[in-house]
Short mmCIF file of N, CA and C in Angstrom, two decimals:
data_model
loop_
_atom_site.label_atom_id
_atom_site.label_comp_id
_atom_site.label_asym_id
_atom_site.label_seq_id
_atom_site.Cartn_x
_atom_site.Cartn_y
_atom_site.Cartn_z
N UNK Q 30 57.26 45.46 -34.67
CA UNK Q 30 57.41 44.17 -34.09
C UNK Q 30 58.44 43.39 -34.90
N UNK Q 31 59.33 42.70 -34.15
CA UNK Q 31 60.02 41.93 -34.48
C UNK Q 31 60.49 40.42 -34.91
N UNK Q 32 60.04 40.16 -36.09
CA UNK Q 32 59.61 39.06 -36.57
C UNK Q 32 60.35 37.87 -36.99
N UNK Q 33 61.81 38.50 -37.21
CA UNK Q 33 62.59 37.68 -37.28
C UNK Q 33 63.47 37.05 -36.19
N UNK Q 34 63.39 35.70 -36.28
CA UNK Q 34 63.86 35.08 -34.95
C UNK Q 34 65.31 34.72 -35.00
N UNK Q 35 66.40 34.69 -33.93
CA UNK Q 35 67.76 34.53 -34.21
C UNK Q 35 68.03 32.94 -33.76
N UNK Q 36 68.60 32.45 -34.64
CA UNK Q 36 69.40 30.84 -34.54
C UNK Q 36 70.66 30.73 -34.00
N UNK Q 37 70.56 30.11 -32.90
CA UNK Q 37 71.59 29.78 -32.34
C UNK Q 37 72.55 29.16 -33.50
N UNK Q 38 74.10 28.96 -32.73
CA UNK Q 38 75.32 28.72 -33.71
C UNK Q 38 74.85 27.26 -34.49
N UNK Q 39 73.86 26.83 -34.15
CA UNK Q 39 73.40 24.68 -34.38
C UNK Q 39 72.70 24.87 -35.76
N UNK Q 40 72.53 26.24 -35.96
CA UNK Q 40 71.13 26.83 -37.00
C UNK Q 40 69.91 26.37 -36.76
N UNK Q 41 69.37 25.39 -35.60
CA UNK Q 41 68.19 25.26 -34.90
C UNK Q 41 67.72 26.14 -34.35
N UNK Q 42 66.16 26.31 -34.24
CA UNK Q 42 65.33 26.73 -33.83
C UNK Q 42 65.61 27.10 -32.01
N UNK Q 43 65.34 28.13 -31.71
CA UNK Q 43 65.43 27.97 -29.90
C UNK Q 43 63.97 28.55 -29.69
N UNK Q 44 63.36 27.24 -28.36
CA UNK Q 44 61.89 28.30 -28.34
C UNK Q 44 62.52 29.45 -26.89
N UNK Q 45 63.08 29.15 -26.03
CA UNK Q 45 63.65 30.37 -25.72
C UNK Q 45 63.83 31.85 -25.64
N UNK Q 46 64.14 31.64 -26.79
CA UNK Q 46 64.17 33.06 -27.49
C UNK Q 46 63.11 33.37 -28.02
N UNK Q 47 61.59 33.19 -27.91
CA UNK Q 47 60.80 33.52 -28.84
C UNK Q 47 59.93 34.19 -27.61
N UNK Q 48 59.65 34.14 -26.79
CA UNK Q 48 59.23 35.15 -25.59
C UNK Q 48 57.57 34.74 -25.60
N UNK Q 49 56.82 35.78 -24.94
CA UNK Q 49 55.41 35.57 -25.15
C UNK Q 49 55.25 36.81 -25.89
N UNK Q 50 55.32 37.06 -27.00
CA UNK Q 50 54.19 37.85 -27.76
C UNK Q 50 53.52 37.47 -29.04
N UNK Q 51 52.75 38.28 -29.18
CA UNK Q 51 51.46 37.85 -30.19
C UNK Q 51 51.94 37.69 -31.61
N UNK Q 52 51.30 36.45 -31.87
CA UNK Q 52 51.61 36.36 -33.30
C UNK Q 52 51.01 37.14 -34.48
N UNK Q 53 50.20 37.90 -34.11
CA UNK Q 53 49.25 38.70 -35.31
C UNK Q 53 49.08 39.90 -34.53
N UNK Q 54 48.84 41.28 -35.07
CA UNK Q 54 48.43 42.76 -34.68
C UNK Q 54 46.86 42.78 -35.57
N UNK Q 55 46.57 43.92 -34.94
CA UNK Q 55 45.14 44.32 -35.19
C UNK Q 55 45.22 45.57 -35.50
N UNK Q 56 44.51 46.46 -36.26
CA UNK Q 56 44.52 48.08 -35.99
C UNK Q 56 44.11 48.57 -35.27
N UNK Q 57 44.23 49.68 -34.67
CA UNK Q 57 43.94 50.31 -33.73
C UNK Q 57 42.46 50.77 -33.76
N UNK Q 58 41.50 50.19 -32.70
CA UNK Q 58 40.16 50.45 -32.69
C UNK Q 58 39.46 49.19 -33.46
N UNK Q 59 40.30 48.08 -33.86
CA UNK Q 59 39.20 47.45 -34.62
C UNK Q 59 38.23 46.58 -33.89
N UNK Q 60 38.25 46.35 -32.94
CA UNK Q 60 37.33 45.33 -32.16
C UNK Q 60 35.76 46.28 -31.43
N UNK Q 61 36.25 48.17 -31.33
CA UNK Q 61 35.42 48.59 -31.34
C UNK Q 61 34.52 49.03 -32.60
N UNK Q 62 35.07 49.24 -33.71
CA UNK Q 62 34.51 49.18 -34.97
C UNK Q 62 33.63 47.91 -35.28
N UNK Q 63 34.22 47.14 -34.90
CA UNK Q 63 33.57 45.81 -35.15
C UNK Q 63 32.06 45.60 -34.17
N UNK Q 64 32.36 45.92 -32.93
CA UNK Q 64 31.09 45.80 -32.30
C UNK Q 64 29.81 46.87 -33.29
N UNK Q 65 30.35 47.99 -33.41
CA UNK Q 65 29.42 48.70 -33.48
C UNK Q 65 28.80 48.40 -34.80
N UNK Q 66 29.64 47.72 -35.66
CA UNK Q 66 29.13 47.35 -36.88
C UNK Q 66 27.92 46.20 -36.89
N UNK Q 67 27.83 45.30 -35.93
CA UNK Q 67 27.10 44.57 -35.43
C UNK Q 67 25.73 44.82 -34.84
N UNK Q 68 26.08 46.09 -33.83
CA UNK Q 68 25.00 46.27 -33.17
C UNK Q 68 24.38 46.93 -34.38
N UNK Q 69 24.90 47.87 -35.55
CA UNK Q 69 24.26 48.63 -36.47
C UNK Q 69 22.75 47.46 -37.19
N UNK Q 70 23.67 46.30 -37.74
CA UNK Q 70 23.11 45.50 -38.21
C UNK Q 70 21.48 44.60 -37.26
N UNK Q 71 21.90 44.51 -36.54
CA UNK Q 71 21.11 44.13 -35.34
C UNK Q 71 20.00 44.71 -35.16
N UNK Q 72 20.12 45.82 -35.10
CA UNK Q 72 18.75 46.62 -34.41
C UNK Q 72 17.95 46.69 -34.85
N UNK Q 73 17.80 46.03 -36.00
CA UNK Q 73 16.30 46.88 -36.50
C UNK Q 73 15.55 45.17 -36.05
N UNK Q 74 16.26 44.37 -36.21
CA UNK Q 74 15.44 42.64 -36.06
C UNK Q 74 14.44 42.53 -35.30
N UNK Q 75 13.32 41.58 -35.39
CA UNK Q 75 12.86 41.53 -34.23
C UNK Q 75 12.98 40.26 -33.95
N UNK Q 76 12.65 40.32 -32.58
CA UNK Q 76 12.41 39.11 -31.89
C UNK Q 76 11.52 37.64 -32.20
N UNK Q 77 11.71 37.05 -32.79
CA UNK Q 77 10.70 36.37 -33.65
C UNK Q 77 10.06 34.94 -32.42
N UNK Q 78 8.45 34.68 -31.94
CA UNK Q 78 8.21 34.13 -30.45
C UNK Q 78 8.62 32.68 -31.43
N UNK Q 79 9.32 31.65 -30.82
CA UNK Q 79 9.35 30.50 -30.88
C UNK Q 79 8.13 29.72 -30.09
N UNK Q 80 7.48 28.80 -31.46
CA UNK Q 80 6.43 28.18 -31.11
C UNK Q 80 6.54 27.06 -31.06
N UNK Q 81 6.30 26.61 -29.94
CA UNK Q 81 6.24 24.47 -29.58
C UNK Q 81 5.19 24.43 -29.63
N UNK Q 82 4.76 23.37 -30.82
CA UNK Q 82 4.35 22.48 -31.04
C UNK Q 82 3.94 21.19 -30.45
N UNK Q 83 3.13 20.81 -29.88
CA UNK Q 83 3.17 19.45 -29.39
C UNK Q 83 2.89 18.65 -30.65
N UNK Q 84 3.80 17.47 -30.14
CA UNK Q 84 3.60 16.06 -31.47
C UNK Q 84 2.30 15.25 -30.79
N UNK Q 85 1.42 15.42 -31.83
CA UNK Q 85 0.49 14.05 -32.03
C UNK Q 85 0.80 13.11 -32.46
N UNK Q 86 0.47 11.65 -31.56
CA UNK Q 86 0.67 10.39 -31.84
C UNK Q 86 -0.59 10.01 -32.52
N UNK Q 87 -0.38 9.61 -33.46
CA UNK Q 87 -1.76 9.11 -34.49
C UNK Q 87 -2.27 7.63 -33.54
N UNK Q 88 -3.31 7.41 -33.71
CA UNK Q 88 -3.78 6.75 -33.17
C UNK Q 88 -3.00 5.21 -33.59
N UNK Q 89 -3.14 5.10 -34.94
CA UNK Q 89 -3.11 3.73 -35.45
C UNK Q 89 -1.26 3.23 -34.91
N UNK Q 90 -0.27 4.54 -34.60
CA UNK Q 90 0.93 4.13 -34.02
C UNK Q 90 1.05 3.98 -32.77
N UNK Q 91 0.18 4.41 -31.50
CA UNK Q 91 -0.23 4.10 -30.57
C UNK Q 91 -0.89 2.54 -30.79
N UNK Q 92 -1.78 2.30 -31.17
CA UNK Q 92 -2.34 0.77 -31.70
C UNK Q 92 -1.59 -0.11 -31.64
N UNK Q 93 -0.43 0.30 -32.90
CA UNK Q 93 0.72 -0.79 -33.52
C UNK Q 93 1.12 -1.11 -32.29
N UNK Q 94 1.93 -0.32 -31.77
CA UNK Q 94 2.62 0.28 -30.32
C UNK Q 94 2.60 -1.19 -29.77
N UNK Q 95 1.42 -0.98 -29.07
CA UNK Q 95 0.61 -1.88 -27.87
C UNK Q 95 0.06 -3.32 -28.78
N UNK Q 96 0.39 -3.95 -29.94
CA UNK Q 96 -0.04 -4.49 -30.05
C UNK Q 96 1.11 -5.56 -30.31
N UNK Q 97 2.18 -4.34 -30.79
CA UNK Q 97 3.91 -5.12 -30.95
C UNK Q 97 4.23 -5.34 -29.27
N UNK Q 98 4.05 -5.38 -27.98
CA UNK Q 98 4.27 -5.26 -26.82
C UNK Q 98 3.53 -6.65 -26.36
N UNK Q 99 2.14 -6.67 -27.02
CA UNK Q 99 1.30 -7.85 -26.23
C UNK Q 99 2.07 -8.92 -27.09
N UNK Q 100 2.55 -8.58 -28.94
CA UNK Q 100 3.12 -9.94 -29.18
C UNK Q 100 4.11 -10.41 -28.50
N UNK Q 101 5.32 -9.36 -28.33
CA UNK Q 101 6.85 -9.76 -27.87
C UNK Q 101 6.31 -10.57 -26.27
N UNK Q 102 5.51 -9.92 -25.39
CA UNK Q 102 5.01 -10.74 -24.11
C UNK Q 102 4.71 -12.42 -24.70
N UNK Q 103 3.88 -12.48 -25.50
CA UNK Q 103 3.16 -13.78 -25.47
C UNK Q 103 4.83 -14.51 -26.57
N UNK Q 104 5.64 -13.81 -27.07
CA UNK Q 104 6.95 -14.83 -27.90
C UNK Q 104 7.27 -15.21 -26.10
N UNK Q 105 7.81 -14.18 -25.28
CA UNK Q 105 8.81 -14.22 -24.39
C UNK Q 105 7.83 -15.74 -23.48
N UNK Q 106 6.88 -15.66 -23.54
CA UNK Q 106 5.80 -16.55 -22.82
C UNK Q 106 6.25 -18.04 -23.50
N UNK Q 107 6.02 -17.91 -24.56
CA UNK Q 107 6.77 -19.17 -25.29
C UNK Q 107 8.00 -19.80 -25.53
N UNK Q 108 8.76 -18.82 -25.22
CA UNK Q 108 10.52 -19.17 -25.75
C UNK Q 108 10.90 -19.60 -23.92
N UNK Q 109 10.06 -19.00 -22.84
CA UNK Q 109 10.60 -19.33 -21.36
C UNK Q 109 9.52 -20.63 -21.31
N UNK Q 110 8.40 -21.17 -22.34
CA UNK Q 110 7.79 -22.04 -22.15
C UNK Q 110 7.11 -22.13 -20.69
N UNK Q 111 6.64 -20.94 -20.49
CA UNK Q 111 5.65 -20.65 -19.21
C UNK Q 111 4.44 -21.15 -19.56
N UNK Q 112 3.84 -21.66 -19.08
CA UNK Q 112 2.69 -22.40 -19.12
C UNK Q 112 1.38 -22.56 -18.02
N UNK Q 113 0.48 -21.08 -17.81
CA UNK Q 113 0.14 -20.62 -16.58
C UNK Q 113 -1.49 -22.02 -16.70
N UNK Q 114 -1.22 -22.57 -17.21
CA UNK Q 114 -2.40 -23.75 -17.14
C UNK Q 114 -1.45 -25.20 -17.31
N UNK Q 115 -0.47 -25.28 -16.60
CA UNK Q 115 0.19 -26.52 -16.13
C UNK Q 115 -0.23 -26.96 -14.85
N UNK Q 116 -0.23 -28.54 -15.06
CA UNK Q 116 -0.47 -29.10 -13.83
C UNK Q 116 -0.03 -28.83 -12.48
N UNK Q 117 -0.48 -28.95 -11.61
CA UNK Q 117 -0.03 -28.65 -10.13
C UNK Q 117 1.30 -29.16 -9.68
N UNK Q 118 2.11 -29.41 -8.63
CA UNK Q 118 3.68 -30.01 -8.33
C UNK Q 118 2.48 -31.70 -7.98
N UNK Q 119 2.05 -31.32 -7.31
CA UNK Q 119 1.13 -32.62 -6.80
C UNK Q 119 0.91 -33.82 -7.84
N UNK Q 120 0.36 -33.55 -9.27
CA UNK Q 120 0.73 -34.14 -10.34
C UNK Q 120 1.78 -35.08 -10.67
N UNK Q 121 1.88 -36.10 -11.74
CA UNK Q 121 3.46 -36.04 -11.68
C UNK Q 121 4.06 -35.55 -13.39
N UNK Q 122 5.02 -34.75 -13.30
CA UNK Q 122 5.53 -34.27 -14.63
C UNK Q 122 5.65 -34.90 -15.93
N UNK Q 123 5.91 -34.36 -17.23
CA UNK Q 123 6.47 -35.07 -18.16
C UNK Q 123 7.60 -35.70 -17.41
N UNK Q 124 8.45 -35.41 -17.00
CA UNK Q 124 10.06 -35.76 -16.72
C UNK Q 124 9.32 -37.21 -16.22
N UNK Q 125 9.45 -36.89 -15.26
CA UNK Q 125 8.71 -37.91 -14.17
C UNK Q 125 7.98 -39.22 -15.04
N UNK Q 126 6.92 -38.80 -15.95
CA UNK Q 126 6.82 -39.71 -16.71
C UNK Q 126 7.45 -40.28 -17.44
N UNK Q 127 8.64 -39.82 -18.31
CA UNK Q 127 9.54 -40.48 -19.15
C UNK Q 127 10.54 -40.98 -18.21
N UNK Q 128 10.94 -40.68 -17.24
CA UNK Q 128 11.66 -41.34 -16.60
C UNK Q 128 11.06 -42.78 -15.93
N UNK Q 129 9.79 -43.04 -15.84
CA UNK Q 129 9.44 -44.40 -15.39
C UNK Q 129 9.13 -45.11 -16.64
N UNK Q 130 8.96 -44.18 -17.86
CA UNK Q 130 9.08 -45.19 -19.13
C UNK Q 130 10.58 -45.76 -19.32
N UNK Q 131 11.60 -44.77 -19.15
CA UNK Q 131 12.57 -45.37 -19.18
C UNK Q 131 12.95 -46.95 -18.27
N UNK Q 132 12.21 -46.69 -17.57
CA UNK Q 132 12.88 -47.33 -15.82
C UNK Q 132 12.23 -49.11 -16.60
N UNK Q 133 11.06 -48.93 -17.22
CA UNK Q 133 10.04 -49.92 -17.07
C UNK Q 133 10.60 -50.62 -18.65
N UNK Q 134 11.44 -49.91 -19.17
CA UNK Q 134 12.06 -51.03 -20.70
C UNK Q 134 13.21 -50.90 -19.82
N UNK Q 135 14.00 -50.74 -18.86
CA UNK Q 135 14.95 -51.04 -18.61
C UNK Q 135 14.76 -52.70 -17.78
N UNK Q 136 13.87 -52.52 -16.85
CA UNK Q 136 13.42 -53.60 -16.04
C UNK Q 136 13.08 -54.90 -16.82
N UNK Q 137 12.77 -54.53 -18.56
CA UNK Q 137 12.24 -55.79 -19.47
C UNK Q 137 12.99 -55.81 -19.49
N UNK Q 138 14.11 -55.71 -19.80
CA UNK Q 138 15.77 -55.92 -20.70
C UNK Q 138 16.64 -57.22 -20.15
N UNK Q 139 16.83 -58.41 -20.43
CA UNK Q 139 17.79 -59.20 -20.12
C UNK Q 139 18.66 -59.01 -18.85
N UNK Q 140 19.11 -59.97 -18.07
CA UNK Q 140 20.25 -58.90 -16.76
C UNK Q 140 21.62 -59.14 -17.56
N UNK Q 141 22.10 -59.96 -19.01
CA UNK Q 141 22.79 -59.52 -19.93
C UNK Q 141 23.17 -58.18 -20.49
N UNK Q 142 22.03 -58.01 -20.85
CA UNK Q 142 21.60 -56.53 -21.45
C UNK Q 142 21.99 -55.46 -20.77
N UNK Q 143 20.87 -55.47 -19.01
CA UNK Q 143 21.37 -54.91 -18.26
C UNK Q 143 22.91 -54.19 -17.85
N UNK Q 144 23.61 -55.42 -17.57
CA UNK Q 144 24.71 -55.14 -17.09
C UNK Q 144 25.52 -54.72 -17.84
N UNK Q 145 25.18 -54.97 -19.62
CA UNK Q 145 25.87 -53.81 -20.49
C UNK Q 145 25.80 -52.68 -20.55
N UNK Q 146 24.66 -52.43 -20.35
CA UNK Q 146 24.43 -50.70 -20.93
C UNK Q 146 24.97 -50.11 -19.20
N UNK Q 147 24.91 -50.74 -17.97
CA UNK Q 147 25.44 -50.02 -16.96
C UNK Q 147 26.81 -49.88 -17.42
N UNK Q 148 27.73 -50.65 -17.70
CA UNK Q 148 29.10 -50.59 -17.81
C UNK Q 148 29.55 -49.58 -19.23
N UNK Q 149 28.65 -49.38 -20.20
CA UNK Q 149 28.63 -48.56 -21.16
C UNK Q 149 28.23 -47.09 -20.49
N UNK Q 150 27.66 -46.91 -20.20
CA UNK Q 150 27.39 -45.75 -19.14
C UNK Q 150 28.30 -45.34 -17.90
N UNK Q 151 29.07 -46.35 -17.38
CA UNK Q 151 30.04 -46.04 -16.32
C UNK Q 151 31.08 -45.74 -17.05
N UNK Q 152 31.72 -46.03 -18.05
CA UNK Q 152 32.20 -45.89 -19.19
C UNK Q 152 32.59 -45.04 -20.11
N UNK Q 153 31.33 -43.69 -19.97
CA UNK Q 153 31.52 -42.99 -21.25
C UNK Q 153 32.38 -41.75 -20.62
N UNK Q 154 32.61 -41.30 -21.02
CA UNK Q 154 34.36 -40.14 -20.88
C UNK Q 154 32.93 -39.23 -21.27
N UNK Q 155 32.04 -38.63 -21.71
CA UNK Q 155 31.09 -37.27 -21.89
C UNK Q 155 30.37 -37.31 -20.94
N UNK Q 156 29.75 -38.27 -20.24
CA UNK Q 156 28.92 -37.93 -18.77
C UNK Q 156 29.58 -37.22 -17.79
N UNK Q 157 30.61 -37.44 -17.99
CA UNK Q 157 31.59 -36.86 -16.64
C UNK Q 157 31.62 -34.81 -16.82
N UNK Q 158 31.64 -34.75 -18.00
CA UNK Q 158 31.70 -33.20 -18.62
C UNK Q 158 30.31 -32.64 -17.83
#
């Protein structure tokens, strides 16, 4: 085999000229030598049965489990401030209530007073946001 490659007149490389053949040889017979060397080794092995196992969950991590599940429920219960023993719609709300507290010191207030805090409020450039 012919290993040395010829350079064009540039003294660069041409892939061209390099054809398809193999970059490495083997000896003759070695891939059957090789099997049989394998199977030599092989035969005597045995088959060894693979055993599954099932995993036991200990009780007390089953426990934890279900007990980290009922907390995160009762955070999520609190942080959405669900409240399954709130008053009916029929009722009238907190809102509802602070809003007629508001209404009822507004109504004491001077019509001085009054007509300031409306124009301070018509006024403010952040309500509009």
């Amino acid at each position: 085999m012919d290993t040395n490659f010829d350079f064009n007149k540039t003294g660069k490389f041409d892939f061209d000229q390099v054809g398809k053949r193999m970059p490495y040889s083997t000896p003759e017979g070695f891939f059957k030598e090789m099997e049989a060397n394998i199977l030599e080794q092989v035969k005597d092995d045995k088959q060894v049965p693979v055993r599954r196992q099932l995993k036991k969950r200990p009780l007390m991590k089953v426990i934890w489990t279900a007990a980290m599940a009922v907390a995160a429920s009762v955070a999520v219960l609190q942080v959405l401030n669900i409240d399954f023993m709130a008053p009916h719609s029929s009722l009238p709300s907190q809102a509802d209530n602070e809003m007629q507290a508001v209404d009822q010191a507004f109504a004491q207030l001077s019509s001085a007073d009054q007509a300031y805090l409306l124009n301070v409020y018509q006024e403010d450039v952040f309500l509009d946001e």
